[in-house]
PDB file of C-alpha atoms in Angstrom:
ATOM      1  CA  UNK A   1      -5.165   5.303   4.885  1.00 54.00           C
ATOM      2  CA  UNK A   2      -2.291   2.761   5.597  1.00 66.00           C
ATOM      3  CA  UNK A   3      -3.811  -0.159   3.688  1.00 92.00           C
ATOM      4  CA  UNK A   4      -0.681  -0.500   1.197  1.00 96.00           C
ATOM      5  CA  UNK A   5       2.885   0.518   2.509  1.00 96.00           C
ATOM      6  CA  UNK A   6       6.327   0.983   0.664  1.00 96.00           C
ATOM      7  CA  UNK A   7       8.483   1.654   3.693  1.00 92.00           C
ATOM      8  CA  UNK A   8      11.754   2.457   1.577  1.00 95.00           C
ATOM      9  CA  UNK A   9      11.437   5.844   0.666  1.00 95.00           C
ATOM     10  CA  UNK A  10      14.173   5.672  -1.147  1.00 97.00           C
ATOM     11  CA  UNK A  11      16.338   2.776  -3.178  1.00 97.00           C
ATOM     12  CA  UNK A  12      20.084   3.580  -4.690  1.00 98.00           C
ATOM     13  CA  UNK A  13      21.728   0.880  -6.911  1.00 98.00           C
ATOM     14  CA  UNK A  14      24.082  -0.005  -8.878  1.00 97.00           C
ATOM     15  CA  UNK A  15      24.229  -0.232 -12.660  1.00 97.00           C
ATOM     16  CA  UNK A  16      23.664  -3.831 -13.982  1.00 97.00           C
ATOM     17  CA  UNK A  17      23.234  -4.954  -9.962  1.00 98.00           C
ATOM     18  CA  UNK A  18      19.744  -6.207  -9.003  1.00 98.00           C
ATOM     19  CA  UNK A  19      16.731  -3.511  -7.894  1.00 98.00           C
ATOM     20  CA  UNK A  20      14.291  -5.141  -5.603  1.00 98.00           C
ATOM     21  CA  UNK A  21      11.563  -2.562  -4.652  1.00 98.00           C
ATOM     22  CA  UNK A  22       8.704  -3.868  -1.619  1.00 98.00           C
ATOM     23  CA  UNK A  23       4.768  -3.211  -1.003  1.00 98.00           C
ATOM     24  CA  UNK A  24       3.267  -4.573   1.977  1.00 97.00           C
ATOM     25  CA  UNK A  25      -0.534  -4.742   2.398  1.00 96.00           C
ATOM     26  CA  UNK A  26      -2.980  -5.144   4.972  1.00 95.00           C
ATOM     27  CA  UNK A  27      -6.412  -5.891   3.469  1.00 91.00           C
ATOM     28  CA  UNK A  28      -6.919  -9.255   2.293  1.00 89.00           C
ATOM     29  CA  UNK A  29      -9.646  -8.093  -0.004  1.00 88.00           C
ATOM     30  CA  UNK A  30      -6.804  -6.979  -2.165  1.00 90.00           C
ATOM     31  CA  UNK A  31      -7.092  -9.233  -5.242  1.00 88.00           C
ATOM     32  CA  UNK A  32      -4.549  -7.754  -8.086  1.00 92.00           C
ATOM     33  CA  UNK A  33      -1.695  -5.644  -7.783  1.00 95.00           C
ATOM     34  CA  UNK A  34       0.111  -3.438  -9.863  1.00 95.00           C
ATOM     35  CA  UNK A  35       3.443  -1.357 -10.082  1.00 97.00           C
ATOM     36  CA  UNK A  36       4.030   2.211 -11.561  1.00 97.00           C
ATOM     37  CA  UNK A  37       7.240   3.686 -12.677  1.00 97.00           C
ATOM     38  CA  UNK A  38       6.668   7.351 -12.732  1.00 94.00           C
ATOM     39  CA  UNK A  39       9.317  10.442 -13.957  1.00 92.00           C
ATOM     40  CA  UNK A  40       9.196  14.190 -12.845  1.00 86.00           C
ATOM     41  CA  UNK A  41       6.061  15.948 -14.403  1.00 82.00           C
ATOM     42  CA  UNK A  42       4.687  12.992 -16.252  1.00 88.00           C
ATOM     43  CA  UNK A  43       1.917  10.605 -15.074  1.00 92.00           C
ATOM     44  CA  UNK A  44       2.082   7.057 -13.378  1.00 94.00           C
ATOM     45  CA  UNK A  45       3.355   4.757 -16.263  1.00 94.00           C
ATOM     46  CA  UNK A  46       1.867   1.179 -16.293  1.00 94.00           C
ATOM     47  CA  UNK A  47       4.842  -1.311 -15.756  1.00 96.00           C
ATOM     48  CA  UNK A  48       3.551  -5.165 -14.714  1.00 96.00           C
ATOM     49  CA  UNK A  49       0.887  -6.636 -12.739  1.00 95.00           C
ATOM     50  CA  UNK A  50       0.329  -9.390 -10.665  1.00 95.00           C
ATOM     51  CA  UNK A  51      -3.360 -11.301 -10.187  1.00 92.00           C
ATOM     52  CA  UNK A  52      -3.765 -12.590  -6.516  1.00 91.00           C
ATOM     53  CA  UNK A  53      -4.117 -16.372  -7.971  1.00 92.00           C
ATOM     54  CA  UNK A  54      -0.470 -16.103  -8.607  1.00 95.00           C
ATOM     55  CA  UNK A  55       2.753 -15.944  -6.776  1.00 96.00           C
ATOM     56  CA  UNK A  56       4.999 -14.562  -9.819  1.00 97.00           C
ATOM     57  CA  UNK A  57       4.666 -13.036 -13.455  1.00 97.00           C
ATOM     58  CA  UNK A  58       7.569 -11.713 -15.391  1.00 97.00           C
ATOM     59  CA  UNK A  59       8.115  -9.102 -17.985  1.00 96.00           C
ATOM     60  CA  UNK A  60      11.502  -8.919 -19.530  1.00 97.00           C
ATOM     61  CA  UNK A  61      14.026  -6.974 -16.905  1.00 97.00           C
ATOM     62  CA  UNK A  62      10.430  -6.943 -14.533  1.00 98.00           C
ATOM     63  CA  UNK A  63       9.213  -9.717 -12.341  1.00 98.00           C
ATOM     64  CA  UNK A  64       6.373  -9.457  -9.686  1.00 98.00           C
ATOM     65  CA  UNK A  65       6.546 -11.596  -6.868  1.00 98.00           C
ATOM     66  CA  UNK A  66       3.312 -11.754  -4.558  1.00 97.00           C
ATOM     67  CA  UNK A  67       3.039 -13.889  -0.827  1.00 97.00           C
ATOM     68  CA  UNK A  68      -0.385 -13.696   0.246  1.00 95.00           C
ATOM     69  CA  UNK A  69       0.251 -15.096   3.226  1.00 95.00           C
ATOM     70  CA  UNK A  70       2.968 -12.207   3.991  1.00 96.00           C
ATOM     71  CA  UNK A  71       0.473  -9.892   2.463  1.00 96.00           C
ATOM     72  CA  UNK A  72       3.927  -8.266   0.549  1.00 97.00           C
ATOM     73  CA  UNK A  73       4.608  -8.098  -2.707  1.00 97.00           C
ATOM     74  CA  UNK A  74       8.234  -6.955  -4.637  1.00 98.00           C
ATOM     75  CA  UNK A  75       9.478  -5.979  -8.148  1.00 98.00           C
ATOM     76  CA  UNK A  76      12.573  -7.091  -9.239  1.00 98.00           C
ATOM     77  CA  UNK A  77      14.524  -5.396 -11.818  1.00 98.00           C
ATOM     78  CA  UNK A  78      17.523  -6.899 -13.251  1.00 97.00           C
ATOM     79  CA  UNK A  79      20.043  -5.616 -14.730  1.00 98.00           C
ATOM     80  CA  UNK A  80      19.129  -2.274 -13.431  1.00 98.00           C
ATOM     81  CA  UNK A  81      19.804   0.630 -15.824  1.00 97.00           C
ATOM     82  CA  UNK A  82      19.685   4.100 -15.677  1.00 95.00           C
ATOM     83  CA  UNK A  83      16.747   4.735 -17.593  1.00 95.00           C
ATOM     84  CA  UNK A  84      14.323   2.693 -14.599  1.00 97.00           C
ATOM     85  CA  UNK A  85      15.682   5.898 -12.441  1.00 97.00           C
ATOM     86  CA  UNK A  86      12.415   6.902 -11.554  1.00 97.00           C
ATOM     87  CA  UNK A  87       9.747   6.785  -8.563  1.00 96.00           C
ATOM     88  CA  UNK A  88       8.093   3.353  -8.367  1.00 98.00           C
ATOM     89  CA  UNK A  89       4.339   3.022  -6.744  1.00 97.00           C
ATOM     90  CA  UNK A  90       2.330  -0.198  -6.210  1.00 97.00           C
ATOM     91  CA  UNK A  91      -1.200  -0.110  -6.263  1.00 96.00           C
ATOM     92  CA  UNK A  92      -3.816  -2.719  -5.385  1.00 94.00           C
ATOM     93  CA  UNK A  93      -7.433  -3.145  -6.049  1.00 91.00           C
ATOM     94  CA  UNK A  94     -10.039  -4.156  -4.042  1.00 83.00           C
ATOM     95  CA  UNK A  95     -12.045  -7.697  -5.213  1.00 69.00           C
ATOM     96  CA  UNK A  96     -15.733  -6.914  -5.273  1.00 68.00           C
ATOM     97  CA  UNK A  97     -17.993  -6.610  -7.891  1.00 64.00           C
ATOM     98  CA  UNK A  98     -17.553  -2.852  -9.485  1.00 67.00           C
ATOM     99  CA  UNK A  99     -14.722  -2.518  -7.404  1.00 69.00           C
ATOM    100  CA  UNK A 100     -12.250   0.098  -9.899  1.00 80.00           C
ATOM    101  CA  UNK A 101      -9.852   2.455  -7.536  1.00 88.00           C
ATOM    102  CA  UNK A 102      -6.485   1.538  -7.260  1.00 92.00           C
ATOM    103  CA  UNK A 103      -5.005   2.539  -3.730  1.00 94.00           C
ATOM    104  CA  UNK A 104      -1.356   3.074  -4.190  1.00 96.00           C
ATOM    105  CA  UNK A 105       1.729   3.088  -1.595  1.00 96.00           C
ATOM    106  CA  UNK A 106       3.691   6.467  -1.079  1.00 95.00           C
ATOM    107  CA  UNK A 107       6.321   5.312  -3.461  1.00 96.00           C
ATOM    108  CA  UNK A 108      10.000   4.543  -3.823  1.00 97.00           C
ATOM    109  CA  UNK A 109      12.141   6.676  -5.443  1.00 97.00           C
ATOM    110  CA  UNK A 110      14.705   4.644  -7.043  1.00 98.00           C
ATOM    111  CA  UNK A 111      18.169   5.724  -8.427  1.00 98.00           C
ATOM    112  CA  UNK A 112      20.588   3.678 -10.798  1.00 97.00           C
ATOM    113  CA  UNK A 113      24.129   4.953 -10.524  1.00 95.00           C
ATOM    114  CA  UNK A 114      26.730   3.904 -13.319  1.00 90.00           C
TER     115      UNK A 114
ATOM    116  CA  UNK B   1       0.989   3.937 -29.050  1.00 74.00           C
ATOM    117  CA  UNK B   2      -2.284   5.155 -27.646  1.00 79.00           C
ATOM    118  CA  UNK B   3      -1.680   7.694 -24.505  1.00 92.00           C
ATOM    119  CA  UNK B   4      -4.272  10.122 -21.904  1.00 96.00           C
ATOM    120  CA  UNK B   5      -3.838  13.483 -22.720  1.00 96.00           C
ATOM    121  CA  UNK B   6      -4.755  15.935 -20.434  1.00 97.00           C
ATOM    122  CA  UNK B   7      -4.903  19.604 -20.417  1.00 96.00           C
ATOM    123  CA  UNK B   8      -4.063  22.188 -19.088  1.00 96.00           C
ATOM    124  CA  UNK B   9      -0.616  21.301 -17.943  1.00 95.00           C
ATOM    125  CA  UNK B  10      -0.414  24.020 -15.065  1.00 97.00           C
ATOM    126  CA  UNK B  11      -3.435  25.839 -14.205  1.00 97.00           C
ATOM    127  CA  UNK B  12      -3.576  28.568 -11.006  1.00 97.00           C
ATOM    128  CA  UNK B  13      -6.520  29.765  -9.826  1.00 97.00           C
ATOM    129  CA  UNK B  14      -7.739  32.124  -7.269  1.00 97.00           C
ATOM    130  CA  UNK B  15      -9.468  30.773  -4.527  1.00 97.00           C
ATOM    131  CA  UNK B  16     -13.204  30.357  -4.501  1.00 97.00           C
ATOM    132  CA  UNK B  17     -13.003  30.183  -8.597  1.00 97.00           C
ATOM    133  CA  UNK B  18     -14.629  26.965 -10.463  1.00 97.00           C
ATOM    134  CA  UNK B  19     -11.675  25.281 -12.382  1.00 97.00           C
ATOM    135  CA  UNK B  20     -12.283  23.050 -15.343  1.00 97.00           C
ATOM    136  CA  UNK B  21      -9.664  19.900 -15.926  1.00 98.00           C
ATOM    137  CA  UNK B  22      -9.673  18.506 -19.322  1.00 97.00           C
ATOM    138  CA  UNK B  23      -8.796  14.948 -19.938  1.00 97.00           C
ATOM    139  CA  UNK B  24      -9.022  13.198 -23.521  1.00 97.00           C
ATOM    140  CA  UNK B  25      -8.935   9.411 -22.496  1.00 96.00           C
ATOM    141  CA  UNK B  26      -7.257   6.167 -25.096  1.00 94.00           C
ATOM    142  CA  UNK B  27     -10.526   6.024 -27.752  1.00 91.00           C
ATOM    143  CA  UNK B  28     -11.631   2.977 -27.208  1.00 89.00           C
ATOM    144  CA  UNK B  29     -11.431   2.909 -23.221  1.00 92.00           C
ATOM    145  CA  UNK B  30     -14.871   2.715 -21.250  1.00 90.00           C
ATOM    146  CA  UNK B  31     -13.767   3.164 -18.107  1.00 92.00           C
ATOM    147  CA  UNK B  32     -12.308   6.776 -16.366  1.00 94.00           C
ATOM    148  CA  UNK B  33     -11.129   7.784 -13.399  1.00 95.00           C
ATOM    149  CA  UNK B  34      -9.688  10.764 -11.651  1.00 97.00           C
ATOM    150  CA  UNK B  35      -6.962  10.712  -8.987  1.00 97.00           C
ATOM    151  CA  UNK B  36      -4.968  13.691  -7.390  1.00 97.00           C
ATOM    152  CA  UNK B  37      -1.675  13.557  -5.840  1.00 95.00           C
ATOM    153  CA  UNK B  38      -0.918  16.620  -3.041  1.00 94.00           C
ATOM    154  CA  UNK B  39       2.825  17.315  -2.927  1.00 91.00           C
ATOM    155  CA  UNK B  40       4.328  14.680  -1.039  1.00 87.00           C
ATOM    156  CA  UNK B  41       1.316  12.694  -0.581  1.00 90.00           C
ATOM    157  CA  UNK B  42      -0.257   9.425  -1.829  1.00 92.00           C
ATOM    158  CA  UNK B  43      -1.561   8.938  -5.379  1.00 94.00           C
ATOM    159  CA  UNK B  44      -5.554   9.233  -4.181  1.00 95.00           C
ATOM    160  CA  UNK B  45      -8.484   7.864  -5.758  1.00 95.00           C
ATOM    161  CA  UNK B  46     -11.209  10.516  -7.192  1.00 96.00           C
ATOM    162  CA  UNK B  47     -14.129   9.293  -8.993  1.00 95.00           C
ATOM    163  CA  UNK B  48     -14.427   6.703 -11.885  1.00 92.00           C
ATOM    164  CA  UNK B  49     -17.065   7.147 -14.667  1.00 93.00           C
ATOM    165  CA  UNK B  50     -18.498   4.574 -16.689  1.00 90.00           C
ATOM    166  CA  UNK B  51     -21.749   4.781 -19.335  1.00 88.00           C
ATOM    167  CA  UNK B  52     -22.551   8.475 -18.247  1.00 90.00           C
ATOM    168  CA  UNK B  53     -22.488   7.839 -14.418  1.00 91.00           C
ATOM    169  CA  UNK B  54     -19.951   7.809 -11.657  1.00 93.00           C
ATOM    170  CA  UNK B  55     -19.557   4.276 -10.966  1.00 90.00           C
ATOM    171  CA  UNK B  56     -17.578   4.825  -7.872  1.00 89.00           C
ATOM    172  CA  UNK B  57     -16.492   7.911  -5.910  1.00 92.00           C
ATOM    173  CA  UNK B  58     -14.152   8.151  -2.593  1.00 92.00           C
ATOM    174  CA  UNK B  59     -15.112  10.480   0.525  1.00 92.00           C
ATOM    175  CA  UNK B  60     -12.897  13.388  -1.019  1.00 92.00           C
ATOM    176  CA  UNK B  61     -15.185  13.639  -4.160  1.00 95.00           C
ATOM    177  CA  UNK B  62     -17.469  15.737  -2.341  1.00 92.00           C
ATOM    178  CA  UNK B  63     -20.482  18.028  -3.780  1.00 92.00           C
ATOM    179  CA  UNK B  64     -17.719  20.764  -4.884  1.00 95.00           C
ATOM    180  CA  UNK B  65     -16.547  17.920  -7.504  1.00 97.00           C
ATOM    181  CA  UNK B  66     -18.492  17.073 -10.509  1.00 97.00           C
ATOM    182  CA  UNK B  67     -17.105  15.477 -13.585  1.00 96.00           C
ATOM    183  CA  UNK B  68     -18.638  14.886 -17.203  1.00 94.00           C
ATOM    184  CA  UNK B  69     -18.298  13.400 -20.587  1.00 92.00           C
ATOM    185  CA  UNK B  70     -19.645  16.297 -22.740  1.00 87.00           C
ATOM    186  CA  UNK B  71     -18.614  14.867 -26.070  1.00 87.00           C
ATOM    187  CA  UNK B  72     -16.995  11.799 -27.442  1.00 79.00           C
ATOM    188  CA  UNK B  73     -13.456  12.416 -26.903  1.00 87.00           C
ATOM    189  CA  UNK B  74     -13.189  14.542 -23.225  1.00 93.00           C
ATOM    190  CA  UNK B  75     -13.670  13.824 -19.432  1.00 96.00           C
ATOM    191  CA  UNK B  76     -14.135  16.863 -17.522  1.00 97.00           C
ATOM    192  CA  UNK B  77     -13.431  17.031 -13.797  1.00 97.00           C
ATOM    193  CA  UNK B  78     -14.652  20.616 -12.656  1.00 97.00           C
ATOM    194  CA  UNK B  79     -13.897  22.203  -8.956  1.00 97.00           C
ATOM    195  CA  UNK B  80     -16.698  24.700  -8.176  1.00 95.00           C
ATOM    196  CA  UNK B  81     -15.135  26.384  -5.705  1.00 94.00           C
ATOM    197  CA  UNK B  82     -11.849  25.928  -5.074  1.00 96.00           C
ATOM    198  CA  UNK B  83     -10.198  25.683  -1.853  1.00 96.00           C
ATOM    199  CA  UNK B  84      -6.205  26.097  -1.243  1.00 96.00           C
ATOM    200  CA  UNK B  85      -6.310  22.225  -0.219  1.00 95.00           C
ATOM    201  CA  UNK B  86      -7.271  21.506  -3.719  1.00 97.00           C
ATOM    202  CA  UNK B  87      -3.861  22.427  -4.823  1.00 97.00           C
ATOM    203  CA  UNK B  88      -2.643  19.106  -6.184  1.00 97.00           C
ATOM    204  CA  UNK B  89      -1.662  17.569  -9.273  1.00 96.00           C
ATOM    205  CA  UNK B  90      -4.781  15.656 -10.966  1.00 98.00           C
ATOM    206  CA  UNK B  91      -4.417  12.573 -12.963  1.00 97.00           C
ATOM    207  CA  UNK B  92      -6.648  11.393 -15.886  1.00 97.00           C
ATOM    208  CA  UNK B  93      -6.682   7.724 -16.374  1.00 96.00           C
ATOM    209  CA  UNK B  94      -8.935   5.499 -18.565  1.00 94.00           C
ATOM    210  CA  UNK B  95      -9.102   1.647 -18.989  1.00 92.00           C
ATOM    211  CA  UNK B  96     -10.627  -0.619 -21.256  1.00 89.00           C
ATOM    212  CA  UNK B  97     -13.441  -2.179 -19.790  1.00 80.00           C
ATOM    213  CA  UNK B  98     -13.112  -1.659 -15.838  1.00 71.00           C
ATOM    214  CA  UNK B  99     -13.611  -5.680 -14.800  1.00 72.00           C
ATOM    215  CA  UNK B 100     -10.647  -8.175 -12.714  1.00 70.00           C
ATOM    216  CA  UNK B 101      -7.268  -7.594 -14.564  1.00 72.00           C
ATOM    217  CA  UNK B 102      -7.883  -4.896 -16.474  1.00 82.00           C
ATOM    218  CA  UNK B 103      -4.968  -2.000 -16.783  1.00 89.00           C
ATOM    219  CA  UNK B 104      -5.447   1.744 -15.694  1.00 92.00           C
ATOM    220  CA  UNK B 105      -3.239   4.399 -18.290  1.00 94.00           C
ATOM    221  CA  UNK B 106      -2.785   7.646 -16.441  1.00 96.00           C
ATOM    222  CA  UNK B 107      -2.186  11.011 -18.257  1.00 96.00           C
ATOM    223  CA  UNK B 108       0.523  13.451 -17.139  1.00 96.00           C
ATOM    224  CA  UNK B 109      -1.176  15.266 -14.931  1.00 97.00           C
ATOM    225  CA  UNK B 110      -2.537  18.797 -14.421  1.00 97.00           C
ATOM    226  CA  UNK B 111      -1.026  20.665 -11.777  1.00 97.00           C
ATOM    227  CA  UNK B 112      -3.507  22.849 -10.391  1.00 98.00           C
ATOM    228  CA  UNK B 113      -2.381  25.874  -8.026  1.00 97.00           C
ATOM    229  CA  UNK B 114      -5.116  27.676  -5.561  1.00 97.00           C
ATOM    230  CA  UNK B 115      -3.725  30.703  -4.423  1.00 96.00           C
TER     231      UNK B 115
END
């Protein structure tokens, strides 16, 4: 099941710099997306989401950014800090009526060095 | 703030053995799921449980799976027999009323050994 992709299995940057994590898709039936920030031995952790009827939505340090057309979507994180060291998953949902699973990409695993 | 709480944290089991996974979702979520994550593999999709009834299920959730809401508070996922493939961690997750937009919080996961 190859229906959403992170391709970077791994992201290293710097302190303060800019963190700009990818999720590429391949069914259009996708309608919302979501990202995950998860830490060793805890569960995925809720971060920001993203409906399909937009192309961006921001949360503080955290801004979505969703092409349709490119069927991709990327968080942005700036300033990076040490604390988002973590493994980051996006997840999409399918757009039919009692449509509920999220299907998730293999993850990024993202490191902020001071 | 409101979290999933799941228990128990590790369990190992002996192969062929029913396992019971405990799950106490946010309290006033209506919505549950179950996902399981093998080492090195995907986050996958279980079963999601609305009103008493599995509302959807993927092709893993197979006859060997059952899960239940035997009071107010828990969400069970029971293995009847378990199979070393099972060995996975299992994530609780619970959301408030299941329709377009709406969040899924996951618990932190019970690892669950099959040896």
């Amino acid at each position: 099941d190859q229906q959403v992709k992170q391709n970077s299995p791994s992201l290293s940057v710097q302190e303060g710099r800019i963190s700009i994590l990818n999720c590429d898709y391949t069914n259009s039936m996708f309608d919302y997306f979501l990202w995950y920030k998860k830490y060793p031995a805890e569960g995925p952790t809720f971060l920001i989401s993203i409906s399909s009827i937009k192309d961006k939505n921001e949360d503080g340090r955290f801004t979505v950014f969703l092409n349709k057309s490119a069927k991709h979507l990327s968080l942005h994180i700036v300033p990076s800090q040490p604390g988002d060291s973590a493994v980051y998953f996006c997840a999409a949902r399918l757009a039919y009526q009692g449509a509920q699973k999220l299907v998730f990409g293999q993850g990024t695993r993202l490191t902020i060095n001071p | 703030e409101p979290e999933v709480t799941q228990t128990p944290s590790h369990q190992v089991t002996q192969m062929g053995q029913e396992v019971i996974l405990r799950c106490v979702p946010i309290s006033n979520h209506l919505y549950f799921y179950w996902y399981r994550q093998i080492l090195g593999q995907k986050v996958e999709f279980l079963v999601s449980f609305y009103n008493n009834e599995i509302s959807e299920k993927s092709e893993i959730f197979d006859d060997q799976f059952s899960v239940e809401r035997p009071d107010g508070s828990n969400f069970t996922l029971k293995i009847r027999s378990t199979k070393l493939e099972d060995s996975a961690m299992y994530f609780c997750a619970s959301s408030e009323h299941g329709v377009f937009g709406d969040t899924q919080y996951f618990g932190p996961g019970t690892r669950l050994t099959v040896l």
